[in-house]
Short mmCIF file of C-alpha atoms in Angstrom, two decimals:
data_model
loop_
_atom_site.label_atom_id
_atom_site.label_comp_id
_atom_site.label_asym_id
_atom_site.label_seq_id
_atom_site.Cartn_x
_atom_site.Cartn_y
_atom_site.Cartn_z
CA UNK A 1 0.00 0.00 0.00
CA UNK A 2 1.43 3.38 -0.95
CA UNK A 3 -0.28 6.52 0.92
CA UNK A 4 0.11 10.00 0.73
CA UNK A 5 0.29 12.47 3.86
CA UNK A 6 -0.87 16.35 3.04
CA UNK A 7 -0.61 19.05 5.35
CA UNK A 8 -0.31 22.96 5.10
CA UNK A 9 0.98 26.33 6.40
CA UNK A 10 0.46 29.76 5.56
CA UNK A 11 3.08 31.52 6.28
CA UNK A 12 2.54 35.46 6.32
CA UNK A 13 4.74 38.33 5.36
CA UNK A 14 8.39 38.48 6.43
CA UNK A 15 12.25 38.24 5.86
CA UNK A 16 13.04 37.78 2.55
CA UNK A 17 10.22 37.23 0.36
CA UNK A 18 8.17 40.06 -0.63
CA UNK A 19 5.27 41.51 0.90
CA UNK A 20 2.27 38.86 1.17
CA UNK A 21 1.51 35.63 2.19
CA UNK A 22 2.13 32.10 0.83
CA UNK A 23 -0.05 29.31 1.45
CA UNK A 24 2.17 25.87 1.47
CA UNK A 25 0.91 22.44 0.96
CA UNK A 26 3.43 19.53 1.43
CA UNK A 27 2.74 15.79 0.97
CA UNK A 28 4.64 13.01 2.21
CA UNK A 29 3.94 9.56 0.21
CA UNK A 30 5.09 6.60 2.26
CA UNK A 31 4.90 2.85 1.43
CA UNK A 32 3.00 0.77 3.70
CA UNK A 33 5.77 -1.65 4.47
CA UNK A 34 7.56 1.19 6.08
CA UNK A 35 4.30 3.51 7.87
CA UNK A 36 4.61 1.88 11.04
CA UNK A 37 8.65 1.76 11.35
CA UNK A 38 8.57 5.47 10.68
CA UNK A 39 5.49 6.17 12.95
CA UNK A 40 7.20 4.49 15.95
CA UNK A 41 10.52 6.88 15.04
CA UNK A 42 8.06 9.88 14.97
CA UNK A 43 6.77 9.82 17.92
CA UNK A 44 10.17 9.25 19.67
CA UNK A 45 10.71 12.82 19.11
CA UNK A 46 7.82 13.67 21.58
CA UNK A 47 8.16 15.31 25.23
CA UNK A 48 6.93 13.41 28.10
CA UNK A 49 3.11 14.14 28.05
CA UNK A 50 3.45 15.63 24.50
CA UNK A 51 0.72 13.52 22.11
CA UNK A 52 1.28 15.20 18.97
CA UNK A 53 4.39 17.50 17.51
CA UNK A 54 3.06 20.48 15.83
CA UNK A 55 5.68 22.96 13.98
CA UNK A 56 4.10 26.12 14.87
CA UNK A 57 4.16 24.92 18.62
CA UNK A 58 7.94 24.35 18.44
CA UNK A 59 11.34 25.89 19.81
CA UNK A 60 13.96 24.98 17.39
CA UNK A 61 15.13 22.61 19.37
CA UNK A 62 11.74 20.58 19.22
CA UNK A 63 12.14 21.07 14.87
CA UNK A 64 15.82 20.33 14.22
CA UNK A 65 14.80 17.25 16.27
CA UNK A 66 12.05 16.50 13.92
CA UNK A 67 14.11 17.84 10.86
CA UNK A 68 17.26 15.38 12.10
CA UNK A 69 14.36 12.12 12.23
CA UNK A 70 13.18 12.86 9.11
CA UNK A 71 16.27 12.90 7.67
CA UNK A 72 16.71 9.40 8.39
CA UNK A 73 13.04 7.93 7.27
CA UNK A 74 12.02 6.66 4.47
CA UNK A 75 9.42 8.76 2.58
CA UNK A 76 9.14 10.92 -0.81
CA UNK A 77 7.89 14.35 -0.82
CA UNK A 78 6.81 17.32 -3.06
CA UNK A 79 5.38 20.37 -2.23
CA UNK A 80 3.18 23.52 -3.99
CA UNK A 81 3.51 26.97 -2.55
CA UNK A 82 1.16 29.69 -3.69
CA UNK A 83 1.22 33.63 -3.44
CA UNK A 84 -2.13 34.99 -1.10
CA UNK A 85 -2.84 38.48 -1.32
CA UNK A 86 -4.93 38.17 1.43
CA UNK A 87 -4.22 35.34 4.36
CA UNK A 88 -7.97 35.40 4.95
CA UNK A 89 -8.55 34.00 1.86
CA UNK A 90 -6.37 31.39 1.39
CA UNK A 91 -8.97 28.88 0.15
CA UNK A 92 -8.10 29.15 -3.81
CA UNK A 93 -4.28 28.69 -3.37
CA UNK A 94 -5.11 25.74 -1.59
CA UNK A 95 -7.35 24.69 -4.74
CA UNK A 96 -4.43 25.47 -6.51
CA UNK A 97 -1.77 23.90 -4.20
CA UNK A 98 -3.87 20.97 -3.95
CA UNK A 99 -4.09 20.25 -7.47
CA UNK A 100 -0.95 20.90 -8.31
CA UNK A 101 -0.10 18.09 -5.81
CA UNK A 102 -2.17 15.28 -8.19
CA UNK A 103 -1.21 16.15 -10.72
CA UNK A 104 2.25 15.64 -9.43
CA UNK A 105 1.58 12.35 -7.45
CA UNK A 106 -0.57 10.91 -10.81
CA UNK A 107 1.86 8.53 -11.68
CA UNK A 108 2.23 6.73 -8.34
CA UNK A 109 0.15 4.31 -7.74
CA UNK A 110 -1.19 5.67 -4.39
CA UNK A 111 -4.06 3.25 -2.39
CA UNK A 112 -4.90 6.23 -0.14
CA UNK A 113 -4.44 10.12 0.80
CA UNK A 114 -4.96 11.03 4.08
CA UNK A 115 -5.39 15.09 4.15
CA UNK A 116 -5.19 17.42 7.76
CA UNK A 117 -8.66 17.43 8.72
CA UNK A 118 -9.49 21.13 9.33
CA UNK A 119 -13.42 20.77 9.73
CA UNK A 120 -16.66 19.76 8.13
CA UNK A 121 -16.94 22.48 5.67
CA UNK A 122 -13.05 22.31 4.35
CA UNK A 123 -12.99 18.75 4.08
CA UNK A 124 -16.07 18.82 2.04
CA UNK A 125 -14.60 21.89 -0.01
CA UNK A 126 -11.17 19.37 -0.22
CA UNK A 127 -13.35 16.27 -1.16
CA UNK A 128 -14.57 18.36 -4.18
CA UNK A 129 -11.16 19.18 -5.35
CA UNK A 130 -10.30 15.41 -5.34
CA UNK A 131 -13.41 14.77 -6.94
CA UNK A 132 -12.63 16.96 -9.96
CA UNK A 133 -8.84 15.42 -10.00
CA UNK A 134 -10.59 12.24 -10.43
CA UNK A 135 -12.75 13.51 -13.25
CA UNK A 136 -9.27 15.31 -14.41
CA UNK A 137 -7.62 11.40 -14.77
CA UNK A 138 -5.22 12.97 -12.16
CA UNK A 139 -6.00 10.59 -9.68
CA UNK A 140 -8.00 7.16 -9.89
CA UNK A 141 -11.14 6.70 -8.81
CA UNK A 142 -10.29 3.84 -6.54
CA UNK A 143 -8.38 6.18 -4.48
CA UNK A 144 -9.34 6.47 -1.01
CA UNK A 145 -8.80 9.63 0.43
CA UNK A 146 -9.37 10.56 4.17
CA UNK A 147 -9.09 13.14 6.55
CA UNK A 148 -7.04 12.57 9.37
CA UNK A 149 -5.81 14.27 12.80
CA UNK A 150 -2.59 14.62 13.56
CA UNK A 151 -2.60 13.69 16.88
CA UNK A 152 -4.35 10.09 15.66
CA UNK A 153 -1.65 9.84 12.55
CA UNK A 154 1.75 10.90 13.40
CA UNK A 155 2.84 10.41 9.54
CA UNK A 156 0.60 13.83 9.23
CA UNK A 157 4.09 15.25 10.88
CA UNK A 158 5.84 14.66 8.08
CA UNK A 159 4.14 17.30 5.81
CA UNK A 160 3.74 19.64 8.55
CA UNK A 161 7.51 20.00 9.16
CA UNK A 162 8.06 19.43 5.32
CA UNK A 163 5.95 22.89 4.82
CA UNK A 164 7.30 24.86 7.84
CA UNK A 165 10.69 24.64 6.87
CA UNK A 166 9.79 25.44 3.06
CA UNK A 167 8.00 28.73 5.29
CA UNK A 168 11.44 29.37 7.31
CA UNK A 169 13.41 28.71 3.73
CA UNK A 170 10.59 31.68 2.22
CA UNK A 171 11.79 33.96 4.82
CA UNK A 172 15.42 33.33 4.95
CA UNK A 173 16.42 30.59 7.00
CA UNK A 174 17.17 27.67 5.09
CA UNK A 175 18.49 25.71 7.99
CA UNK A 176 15.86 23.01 8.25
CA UNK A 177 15.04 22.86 4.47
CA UNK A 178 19.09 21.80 4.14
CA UNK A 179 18.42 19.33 7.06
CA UNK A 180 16.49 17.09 5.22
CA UNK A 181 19.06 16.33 2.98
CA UNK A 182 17.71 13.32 0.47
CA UNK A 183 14.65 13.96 2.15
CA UNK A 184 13.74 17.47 0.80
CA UNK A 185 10.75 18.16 -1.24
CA UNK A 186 10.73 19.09 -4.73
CA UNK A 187 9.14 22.70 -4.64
CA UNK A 188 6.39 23.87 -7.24
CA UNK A 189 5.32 27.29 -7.33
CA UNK A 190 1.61 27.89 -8.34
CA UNK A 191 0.07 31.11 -9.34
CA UNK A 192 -2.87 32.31 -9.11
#
């Protein structure tokens, strides 16, 4: 089974990149054979009492921690980042970001995506993006795609810390982005 982990970040105006917001989607696409090996490494990077690791929560100690772990797993990742005049509407470059990502994931054979839930009304917006991808021929209709929480599915770490470094790259400090080594994303830029 081959799945794909997506998860997002907006990051808002700041060091380097000129003035505006970019919305960030990362995915993560992990064989089966390997989810639980690198699930059990995951959550070794968790504090006593911590259940979940979050990037926007962490010190940089907590994310080179997470950066150095993924480093060593065994995933492939790709990412879309998208200009947003306006962070409070942020919705099209994810329609954007999120297509982008099938069209670049339509020649894996992926069994499942599993998508950041972010509520009732987003999912179902989500749902019909991957709907029209699968009337697009950029994904196949056989593919099940979920919603999940990141505190239930630690591989959902993966493309949160995949798109906060891209963020801290955006702005200037490449530091994590570099620590990924192998395990960096290929970067797309949509426009809108």
């Amino acid at each position: 089974m081959i799945e794909a982990f997506i998860d997002e970040s907006l990051r808002e105006p700041g060091g380097q990149r000129p003035a505006g917001a970019v919305y960030i989607l990362a995915c993560a696409v992990v064989s089966g054979l390997r989810a639980g090996v690198i699930r059990r490494s995951l959550r070794g990077v968790l504090r006593p009492h911590q259940h979940r690791f979050h990037w926007h929560d962490e010190a940089a100690e907590g994310r080179r921690a997470m950066v150095d772990r993924l480093a060593r797993c065994d995933f492939r990742s790709v990412a879309a980042v998208c200009p947003v005049p306006d962070p409070r509407r942020s919705e099209r470059a994810r329609r954007l970001c999120l297509s982008r990502l099938l069209w670049e994931l339509r020649g894996l054979k992926l069994d499942r995506l599993v998508l950041e839930s972010r509520s009732g009304h987003s999912d179902r917006m989500d749902q019909a993006i991957l709907g029209w991808g699968r009337r697009a021929g950029l994904c196949p209709a056989r593919l099940a795609c979920d919603f999940g929480l990141p505190g239930e599915e630690p591989l959902l770490w993966i493309p949160d810390s995949i798109a906060g470094a891209i963020g801290q790259s955006l702005s200037g400090d490449r530091g994590f982005l570099l620590g990924l080594g192998g395990r960096a994303p290929i970067v797309h830029e949509v426009f809108p």
